[in-house]
PDB file of C-alpha atoms (C1' of nucleotides) in Angstrom:
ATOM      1  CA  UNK X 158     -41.557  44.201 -34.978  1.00 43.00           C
ATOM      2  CA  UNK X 159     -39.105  43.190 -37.894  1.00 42.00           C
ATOM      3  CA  UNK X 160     -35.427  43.659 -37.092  1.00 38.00           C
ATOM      4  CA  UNK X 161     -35.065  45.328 -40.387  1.00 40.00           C
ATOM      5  CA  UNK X 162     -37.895  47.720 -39.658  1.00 38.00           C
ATOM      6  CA  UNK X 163     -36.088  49.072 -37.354  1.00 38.00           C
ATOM      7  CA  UNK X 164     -35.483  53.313 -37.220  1.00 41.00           C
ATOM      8  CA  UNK X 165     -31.706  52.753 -37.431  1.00 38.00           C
ATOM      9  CA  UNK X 166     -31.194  53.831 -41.179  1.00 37.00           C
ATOM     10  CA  UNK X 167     -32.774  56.876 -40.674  1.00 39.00           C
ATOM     11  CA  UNK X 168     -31.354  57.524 -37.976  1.00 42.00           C
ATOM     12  CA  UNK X 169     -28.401  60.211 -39.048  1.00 51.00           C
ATOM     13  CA  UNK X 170     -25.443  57.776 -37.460  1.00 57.00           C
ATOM     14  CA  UNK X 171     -25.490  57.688 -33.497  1.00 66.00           C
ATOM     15  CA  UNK X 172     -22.872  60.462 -32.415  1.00 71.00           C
ATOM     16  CA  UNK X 173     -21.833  59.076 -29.090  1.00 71.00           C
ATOM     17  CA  UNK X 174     -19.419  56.759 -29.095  1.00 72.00           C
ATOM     18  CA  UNK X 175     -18.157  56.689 -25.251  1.00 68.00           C
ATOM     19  CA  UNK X 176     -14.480  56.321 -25.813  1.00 74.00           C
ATOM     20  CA  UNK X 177     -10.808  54.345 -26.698  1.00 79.00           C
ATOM     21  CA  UNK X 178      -9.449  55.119 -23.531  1.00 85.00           C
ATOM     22  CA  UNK X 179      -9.451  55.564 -19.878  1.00 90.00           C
ATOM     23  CA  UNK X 180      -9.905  59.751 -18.974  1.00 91.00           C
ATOM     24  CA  UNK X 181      -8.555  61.522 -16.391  1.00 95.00           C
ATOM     25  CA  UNK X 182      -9.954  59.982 -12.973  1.00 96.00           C
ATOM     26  CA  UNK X 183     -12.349  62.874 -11.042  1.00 95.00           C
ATOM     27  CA  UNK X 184      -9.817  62.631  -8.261  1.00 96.00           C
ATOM     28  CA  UNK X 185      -6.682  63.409 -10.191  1.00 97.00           C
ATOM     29  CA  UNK X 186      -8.155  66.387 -11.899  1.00 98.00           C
ATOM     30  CA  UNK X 187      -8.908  67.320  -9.088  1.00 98.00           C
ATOM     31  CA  UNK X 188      -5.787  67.563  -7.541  1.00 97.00           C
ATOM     32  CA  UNK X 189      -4.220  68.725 -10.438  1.00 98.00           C
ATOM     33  CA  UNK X 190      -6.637  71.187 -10.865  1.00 98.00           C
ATOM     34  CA  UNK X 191      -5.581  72.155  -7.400  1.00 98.00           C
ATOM     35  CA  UNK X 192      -1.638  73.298  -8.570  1.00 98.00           C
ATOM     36  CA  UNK X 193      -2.932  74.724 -11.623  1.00 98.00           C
ATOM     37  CA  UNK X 194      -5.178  77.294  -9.760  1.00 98.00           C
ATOM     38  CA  UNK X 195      -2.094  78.151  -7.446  1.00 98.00           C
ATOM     39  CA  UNK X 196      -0.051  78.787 -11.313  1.00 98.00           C
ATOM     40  CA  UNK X 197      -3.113  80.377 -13.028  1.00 98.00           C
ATOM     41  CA  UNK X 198      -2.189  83.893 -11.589  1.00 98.00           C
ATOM     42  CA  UNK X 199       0.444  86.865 -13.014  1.00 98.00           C
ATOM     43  CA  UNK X 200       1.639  87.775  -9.663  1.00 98.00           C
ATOM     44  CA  UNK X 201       2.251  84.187  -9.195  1.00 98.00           C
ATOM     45  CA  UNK X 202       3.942  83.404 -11.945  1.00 98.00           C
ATOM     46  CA  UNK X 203       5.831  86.791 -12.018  1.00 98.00           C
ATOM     47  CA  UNK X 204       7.365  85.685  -8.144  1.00 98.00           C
ATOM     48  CA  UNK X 205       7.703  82.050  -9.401  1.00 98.00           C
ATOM     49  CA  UNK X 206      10.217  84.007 -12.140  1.00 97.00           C
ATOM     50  CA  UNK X 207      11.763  86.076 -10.214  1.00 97.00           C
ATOM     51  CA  UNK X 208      12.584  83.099  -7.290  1.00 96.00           C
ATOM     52  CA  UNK X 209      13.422  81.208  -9.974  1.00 95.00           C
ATOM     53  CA  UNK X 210      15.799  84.107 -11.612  1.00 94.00           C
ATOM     54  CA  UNK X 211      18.035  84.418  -8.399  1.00 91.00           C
ATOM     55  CA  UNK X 212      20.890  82.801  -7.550  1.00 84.00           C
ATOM     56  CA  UNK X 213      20.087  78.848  -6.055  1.00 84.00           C
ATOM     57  CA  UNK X 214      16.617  79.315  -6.958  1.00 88.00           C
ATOM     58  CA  UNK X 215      16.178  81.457  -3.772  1.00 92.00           C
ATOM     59  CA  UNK X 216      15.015  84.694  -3.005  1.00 95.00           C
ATOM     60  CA  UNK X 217      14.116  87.503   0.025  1.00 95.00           C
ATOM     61  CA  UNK X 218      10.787  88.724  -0.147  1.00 96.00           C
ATOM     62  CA  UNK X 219      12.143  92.075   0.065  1.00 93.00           C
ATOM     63  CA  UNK X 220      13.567  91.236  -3.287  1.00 93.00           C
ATOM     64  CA  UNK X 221       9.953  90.424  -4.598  1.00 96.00           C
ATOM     65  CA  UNK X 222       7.754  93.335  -3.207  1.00 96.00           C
ATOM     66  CA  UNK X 223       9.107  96.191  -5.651  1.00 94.00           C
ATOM     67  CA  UNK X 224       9.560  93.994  -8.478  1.00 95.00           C
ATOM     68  CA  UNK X 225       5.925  92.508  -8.663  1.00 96.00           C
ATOM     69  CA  UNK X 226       4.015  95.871  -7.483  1.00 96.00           C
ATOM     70  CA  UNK X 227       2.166  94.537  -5.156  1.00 98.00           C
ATOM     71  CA  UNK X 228       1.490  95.442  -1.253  1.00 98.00           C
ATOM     72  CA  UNK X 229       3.538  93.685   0.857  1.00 98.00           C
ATOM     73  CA  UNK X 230       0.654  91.759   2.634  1.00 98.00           C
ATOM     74  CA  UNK X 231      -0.439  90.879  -1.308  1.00 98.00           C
ATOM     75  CA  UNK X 232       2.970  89.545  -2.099  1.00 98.00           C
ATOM     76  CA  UNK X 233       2.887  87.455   1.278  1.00 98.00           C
ATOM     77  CA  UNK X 234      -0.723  86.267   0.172  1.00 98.00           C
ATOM     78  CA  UNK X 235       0.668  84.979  -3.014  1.00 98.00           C
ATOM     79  CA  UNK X 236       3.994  83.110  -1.436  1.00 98.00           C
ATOM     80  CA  UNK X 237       1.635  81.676   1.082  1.00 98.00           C
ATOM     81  CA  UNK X 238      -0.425  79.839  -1.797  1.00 98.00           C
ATOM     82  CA  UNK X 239       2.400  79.149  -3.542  1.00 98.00           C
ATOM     83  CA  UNK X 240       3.482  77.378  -0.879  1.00 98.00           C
ATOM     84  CA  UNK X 241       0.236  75.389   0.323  1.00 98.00           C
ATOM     85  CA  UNK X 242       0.475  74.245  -3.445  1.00 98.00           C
ATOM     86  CA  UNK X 243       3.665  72.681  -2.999  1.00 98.00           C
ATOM     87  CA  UNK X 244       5.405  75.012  -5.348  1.00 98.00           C
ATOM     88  CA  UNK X 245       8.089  76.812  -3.263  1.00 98.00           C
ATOM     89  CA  UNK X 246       9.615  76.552   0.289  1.00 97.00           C
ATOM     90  CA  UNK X 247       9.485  79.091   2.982  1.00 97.00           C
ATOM     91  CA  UNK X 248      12.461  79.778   5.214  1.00 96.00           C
ATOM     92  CA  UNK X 249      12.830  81.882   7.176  1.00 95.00           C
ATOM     93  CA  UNK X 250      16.203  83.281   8.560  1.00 94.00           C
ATOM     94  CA  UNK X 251      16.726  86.146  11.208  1.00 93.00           C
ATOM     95  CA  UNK X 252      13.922  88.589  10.258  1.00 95.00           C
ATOM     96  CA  UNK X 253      14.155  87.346   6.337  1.00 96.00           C
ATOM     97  CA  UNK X 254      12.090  85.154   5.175  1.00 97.00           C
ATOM     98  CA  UNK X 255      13.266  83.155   1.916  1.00 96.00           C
ATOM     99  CA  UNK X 256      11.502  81.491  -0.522  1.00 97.00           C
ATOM    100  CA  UNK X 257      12.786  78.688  -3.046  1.00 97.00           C
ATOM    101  CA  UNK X 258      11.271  77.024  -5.835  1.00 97.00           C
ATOM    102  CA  UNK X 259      10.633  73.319  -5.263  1.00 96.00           C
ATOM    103  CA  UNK X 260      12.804  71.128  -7.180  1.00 94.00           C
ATOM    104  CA  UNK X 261      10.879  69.160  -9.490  1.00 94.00           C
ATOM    105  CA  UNK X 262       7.585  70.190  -8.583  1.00 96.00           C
ATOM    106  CA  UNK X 263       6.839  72.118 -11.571  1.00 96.00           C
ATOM    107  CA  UNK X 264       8.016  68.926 -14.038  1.00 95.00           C
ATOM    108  CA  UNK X 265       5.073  67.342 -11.896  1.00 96.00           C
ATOM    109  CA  UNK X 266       2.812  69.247 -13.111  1.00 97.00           C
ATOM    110  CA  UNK X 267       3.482  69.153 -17.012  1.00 96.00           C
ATOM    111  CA  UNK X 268       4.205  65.413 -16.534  1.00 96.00           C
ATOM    112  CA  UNK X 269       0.506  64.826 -15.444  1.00 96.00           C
ATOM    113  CA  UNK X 270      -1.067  67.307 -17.668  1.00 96.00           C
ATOM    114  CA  UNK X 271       1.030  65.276 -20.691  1.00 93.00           C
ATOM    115  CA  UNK X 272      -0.372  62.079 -19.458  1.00 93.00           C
ATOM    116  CA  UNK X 273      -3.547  62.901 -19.629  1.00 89.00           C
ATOM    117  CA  UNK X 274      -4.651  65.650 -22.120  1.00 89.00           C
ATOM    118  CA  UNK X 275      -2.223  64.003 -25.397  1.00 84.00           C
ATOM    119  CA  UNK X 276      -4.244  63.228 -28.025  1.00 74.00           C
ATOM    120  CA  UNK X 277      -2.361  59.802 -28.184  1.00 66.00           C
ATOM    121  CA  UNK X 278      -5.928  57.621 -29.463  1.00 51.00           C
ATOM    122  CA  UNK X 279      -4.968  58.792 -33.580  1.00 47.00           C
TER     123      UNK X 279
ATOM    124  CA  UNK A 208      35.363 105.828   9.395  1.00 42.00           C
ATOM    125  CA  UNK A 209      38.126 103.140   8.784  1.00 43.00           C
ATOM    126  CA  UNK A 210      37.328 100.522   6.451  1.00 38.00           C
ATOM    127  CA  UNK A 211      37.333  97.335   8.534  1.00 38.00           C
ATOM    128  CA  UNK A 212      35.158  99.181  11.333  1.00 37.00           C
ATOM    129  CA  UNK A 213      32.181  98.999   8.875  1.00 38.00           C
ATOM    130  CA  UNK A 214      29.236  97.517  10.440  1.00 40.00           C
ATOM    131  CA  UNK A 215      28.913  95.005   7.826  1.00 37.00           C
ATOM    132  CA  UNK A 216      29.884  91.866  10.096  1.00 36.00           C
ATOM    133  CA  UNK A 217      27.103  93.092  12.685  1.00 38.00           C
ATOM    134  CA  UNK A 218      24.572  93.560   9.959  1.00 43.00           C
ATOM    135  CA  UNK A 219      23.248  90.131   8.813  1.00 51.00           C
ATOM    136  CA  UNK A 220      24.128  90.403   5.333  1.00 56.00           C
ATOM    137  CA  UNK A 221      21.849  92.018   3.017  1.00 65.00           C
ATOM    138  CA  UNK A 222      18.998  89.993   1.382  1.00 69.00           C
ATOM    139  CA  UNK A 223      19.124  91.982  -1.238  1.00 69.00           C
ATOM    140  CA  UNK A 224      20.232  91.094  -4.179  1.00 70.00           C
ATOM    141  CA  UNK A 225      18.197  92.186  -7.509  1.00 68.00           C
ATOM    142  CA  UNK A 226      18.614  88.833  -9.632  1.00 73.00           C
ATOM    143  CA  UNK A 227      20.851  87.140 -11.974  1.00 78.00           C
ATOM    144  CA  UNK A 228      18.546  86.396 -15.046  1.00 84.00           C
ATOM    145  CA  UNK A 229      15.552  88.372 -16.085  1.00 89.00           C
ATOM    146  CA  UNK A 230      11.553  87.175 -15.239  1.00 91.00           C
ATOM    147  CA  UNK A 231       9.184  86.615 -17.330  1.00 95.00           C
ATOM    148  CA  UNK A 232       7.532  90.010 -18.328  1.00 96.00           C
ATOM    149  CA  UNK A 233       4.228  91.273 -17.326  1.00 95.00           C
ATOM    150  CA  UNK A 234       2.470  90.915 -20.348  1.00 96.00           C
ATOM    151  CA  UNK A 235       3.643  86.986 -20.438  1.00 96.00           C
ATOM    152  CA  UNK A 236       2.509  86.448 -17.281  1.00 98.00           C
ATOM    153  CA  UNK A 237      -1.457  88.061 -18.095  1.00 98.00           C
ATOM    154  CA  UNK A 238      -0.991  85.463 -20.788  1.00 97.00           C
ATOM    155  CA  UNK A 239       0.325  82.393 -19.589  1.00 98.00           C
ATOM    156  CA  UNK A 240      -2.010  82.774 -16.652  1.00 98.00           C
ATOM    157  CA  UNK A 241      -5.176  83.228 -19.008  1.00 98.00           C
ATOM    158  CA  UNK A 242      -4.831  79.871 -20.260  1.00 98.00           C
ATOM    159  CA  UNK A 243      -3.692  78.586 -17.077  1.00 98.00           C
ATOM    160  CA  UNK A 244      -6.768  79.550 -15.620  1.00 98.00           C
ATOM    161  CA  UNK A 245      -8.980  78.094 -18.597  1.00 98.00           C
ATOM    162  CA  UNK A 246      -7.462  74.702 -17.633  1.00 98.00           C
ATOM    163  CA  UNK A 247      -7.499  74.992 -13.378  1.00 98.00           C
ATOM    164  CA  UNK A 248     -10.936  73.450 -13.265  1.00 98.00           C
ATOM    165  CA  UNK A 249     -11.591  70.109 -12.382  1.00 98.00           C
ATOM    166  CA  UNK A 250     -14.179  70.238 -15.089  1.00 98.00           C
ATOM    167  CA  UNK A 251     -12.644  71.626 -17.713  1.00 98.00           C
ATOM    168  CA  UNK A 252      -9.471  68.850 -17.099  1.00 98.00           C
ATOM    169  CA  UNK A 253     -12.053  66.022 -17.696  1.00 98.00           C
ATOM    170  CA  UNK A 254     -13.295  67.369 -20.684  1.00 98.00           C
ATOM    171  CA  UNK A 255     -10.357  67.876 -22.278  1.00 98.00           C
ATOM    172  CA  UNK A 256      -9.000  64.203 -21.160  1.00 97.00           C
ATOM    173  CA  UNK A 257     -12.274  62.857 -22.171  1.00 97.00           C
ATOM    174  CA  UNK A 258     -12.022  64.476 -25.550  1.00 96.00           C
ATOM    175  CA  UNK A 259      -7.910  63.118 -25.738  1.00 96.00           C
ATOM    176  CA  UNK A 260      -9.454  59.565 -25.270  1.00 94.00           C
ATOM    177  CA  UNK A 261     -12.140  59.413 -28.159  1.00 92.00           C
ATOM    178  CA  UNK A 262     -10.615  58.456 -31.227  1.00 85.00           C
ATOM    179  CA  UNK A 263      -8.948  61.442 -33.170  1.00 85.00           C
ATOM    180  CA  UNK A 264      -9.170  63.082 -30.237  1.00 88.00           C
ATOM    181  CA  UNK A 265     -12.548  64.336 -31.419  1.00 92.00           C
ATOM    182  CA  UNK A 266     -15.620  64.578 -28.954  1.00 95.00           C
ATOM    183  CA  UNK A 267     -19.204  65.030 -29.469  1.00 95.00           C
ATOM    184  CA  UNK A 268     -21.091  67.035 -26.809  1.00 96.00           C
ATOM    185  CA  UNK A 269     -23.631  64.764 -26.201  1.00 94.00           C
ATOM    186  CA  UNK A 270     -20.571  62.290 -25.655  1.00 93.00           C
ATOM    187  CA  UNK A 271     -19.045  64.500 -22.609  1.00 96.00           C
ATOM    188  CA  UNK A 272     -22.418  65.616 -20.720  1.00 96.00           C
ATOM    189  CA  UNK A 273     -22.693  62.060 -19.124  1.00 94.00           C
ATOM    190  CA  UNK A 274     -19.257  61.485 -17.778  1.00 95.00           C
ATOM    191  CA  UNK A 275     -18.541  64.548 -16.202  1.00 97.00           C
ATOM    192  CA  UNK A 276     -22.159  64.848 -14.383  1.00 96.00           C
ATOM    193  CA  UNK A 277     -22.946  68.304 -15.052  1.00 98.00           C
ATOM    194  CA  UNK A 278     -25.971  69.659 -16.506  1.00 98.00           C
ATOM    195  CA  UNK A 279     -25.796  70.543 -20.608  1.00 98.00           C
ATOM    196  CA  UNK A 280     -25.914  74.320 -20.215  1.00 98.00           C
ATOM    197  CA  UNK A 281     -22.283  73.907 -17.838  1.00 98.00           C
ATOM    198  CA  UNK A 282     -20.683  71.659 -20.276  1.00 98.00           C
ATOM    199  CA  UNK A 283     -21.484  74.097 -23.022  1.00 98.00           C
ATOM    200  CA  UNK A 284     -19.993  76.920 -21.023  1.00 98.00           C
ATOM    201  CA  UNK A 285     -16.753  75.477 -20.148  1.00 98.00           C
ATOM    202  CA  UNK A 286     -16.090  74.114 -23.437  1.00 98.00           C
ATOM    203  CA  UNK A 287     -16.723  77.575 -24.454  1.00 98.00           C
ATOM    204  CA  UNK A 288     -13.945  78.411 -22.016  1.00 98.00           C
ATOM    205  CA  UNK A 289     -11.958  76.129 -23.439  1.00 98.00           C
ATOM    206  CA  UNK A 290     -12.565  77.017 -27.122  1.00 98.00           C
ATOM    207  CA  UNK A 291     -11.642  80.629 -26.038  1.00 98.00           C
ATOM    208  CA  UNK A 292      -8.223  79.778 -24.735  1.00 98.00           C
ATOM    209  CA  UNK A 293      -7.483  78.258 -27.602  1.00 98.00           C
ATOM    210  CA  UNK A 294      -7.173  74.441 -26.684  1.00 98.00           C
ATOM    211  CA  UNK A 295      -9.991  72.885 -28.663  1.00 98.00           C
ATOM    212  CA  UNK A 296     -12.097  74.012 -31.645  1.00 98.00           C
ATOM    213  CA  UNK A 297     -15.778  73.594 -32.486  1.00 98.00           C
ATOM    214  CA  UNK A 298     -17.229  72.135 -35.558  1.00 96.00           C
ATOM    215  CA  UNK A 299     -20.542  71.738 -35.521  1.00 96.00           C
ATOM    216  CA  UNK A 300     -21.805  68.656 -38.410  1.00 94.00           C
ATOM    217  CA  UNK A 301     -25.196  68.900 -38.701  1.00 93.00           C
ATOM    218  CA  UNK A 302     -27.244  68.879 -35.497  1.00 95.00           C
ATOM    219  CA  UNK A 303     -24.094  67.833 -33.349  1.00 96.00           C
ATOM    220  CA  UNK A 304     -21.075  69.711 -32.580  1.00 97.00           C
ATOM    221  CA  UNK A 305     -17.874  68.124 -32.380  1.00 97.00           C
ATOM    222  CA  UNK A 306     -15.177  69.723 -29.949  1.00 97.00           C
ATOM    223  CA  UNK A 307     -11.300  68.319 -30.895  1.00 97.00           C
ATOM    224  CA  UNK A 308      -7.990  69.282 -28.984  1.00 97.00           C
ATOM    225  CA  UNK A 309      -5.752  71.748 -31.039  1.00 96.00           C
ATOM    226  CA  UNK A 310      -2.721  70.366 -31.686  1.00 94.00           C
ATOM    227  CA  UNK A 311       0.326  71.730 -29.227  1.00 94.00           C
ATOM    228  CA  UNK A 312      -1.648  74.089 -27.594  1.00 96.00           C
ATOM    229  CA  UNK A 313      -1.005  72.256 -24.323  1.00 96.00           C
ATOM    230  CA  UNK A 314       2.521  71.579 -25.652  1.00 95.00           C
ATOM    231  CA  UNK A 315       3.011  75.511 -25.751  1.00 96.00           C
ATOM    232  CA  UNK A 316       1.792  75.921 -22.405  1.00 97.00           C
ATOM    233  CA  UNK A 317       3.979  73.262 -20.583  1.00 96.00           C
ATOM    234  CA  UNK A 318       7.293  75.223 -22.812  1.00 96.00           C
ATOM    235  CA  UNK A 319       6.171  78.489 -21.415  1.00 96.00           C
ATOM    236  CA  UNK A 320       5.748  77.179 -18.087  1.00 95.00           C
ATOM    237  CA  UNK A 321       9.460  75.228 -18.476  1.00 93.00           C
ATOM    238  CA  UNK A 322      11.342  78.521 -20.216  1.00 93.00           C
ATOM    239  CA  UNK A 323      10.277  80.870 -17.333  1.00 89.00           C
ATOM    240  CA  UNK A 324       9.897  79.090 -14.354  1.00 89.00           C
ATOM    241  CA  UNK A 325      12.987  76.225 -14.116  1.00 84.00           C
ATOM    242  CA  UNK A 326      15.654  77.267 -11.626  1.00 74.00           C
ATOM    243  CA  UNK A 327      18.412  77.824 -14.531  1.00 66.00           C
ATOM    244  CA  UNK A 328      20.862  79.643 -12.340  1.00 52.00           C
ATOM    245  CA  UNK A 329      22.489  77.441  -9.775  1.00 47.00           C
TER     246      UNK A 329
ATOM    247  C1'  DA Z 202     -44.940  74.191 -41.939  1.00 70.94           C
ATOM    248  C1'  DA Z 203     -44.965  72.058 -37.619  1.00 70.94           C
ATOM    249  C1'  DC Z 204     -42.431  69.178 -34.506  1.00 70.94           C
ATOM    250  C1'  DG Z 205     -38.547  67.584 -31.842  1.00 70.94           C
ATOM    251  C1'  DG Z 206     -33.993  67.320 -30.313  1.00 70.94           C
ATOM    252  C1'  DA Z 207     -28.992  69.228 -29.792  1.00 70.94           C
ATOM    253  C1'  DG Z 208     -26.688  72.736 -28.048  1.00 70.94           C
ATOM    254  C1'  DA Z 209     -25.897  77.814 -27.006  1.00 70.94           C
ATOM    255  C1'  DT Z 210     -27.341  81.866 -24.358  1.00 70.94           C
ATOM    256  C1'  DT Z 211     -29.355  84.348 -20.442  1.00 70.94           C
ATOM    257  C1'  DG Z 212     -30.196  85.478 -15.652  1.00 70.94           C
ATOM    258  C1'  DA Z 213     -29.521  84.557 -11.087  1.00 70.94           C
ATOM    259  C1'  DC Z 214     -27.063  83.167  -7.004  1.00 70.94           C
ATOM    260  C1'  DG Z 215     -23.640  81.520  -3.651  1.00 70.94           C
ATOM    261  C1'  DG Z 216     -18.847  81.075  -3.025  1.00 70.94           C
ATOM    262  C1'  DC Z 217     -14.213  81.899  -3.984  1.00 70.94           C
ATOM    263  C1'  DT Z 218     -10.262  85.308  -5.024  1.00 70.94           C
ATOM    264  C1'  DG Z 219      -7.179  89.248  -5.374  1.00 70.94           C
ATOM    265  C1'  DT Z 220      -6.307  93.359  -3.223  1.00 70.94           C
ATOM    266  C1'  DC Z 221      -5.485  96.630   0.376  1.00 70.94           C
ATOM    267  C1'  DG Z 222      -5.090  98.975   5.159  1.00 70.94           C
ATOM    268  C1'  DA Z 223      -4.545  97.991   9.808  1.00 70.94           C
ATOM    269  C1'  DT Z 224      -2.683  95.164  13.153  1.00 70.94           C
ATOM    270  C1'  DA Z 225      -0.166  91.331  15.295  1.00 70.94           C
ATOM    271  C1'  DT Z 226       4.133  88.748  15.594  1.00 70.94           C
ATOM    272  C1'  DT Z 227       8.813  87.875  15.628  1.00 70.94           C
ATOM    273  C1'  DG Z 228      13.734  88.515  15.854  1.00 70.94           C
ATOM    274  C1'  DA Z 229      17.813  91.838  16.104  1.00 70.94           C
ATOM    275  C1'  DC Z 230      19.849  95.567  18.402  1.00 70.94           C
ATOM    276  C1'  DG Z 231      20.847  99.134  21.661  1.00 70.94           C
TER     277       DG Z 231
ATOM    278  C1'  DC B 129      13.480  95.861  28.043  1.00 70.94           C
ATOM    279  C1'  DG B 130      12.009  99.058  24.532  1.00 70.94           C
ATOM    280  C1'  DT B 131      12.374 100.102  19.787  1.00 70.94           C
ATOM    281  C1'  DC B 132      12.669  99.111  15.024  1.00 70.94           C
ATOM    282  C1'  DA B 133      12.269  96.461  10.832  1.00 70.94           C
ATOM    283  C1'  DA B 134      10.550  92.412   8.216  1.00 70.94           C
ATOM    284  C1'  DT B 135       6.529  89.242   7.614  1.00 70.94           C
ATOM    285  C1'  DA B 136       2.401  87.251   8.652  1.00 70.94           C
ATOM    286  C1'  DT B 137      -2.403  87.589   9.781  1.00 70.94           C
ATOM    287  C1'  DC B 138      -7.029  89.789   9.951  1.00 70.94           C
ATOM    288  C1'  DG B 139     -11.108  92.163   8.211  1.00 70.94           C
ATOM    289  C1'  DA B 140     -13.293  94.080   4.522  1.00 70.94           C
ATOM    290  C1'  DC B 141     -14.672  94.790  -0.119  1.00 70.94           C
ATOM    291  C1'  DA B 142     -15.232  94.447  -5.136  1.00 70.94           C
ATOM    292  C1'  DG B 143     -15.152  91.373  -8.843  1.00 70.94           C
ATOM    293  C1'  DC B 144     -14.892  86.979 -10.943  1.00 70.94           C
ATOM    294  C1'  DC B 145     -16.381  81.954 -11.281  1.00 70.94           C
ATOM    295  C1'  DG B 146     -18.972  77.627 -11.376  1.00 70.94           C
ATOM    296  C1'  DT B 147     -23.473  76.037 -11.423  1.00 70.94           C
ATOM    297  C1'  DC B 148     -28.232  75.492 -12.639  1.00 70.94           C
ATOM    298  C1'  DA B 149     -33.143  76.319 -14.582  1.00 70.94           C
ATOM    299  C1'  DA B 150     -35.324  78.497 -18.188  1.00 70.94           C
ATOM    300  C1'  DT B 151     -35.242  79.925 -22.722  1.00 70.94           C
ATOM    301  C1'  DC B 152     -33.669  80.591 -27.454  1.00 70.94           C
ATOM    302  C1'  DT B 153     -31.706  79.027 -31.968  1.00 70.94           C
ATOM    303  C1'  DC B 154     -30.921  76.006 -35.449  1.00 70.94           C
ATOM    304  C1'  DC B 155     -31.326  71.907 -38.117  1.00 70.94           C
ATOM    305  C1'  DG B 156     -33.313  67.549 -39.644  1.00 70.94           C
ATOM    306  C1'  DT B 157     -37.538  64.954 -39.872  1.00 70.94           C
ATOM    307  C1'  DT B 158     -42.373  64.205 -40.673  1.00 70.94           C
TER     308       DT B 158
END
DNA sequence: AACGGAGATTGACGGCTGTCGATATTGACG
DNA sequence: CGTCAATATCGACAGCCGTCAATCTCCGTT
């Protein structure tokens, strides 16, 4: 068969091109995926806000029960993911139990989701 | 009851203390979490990093299929997800659609995350 | 007009998630 | 040591989510 013969000009200009650069490995997303889950939640994000909005970046979890309006075994849910995830800090103190956000933790997160989702390639 | 007999030095000092900056409201929170959630997929990460790396940050379906090693009609459905939340758009040329990253939509989410959530009160 | 391929939609299913009530645990106090 | 208050844990339940196979729609080609 002829090289020129070929289907190629009829062909309406192959779509896939694979890519410029490197994507997100399976692993890292992941992981990432992983925090985002554990932010990707209003009662979450509301006691993130509210630890966040106290003095030291600490707070009571008597201080977070009426403000969310939540149960108090749904609030402790919530802190207990929050925590798993790396987000805040649990401790506890006499009968209270405080919670802190984790310094830096959070620039982690929009760090790696910059690194990777910028549509740098123009 | 004299003033210095108060049982505040027996009481462990109460947790209590309301908060020193407001929280992000409720209705930011539904928000911020809705596209929070659209991106706390493993899936859904490597799409949107796959579609970053392609030049102009501009994908074709048949491009992202392969990579991520999902079948066609799961692709299609999280890049719906995606399109919903706002983070890429669809334009379909022809025969092929073409999914590209809006420009600072991740941008917006990573300031929302930053203006609510950073421990701003020492 | 019929064919073929790209991609969206539908229906189904197992697993995860948010929520609560009830209960267990733990530390302070009398 | 018994009681009380603050949290954590457990069990259950409804609803959402990720995934796929099957099907539909649309467009370009023959």
């Amino acid at each position: 068969m002829p090289l020129d013969l070929l289907p190629v000009s009829t062909a309406p200009a192959a779509c896939c091109t694979p890519a410029t650069s490197p994507a997100i490995t399976e692993q890292d997303a992941v992981q990432l995926a992983r925090t985002l889950k554990a932010l990707a939640d209003p009662a979450r994000l509301r006691l993130l806000s509210l630890i966040a909005a106290h003095d030291g970046a600490e707070a009571c979890v008597c201080d977070l029960i009426e403000p969310v309006g939540l149960s108090q075994p749904t609030v402790s849910h919530h802190l207990k993911v929050l925590t798993d995830a790396g987000l805040i800090t649990r401790d506890k103190r006499g009968v209270w139990a405080y919670f802190a956000l984790v310094p830096g933790a959070l620039e982690s997160v929009t760090t790696h989701l910059g690194a990777h989702l910028t549509g740098s390639a123009a």
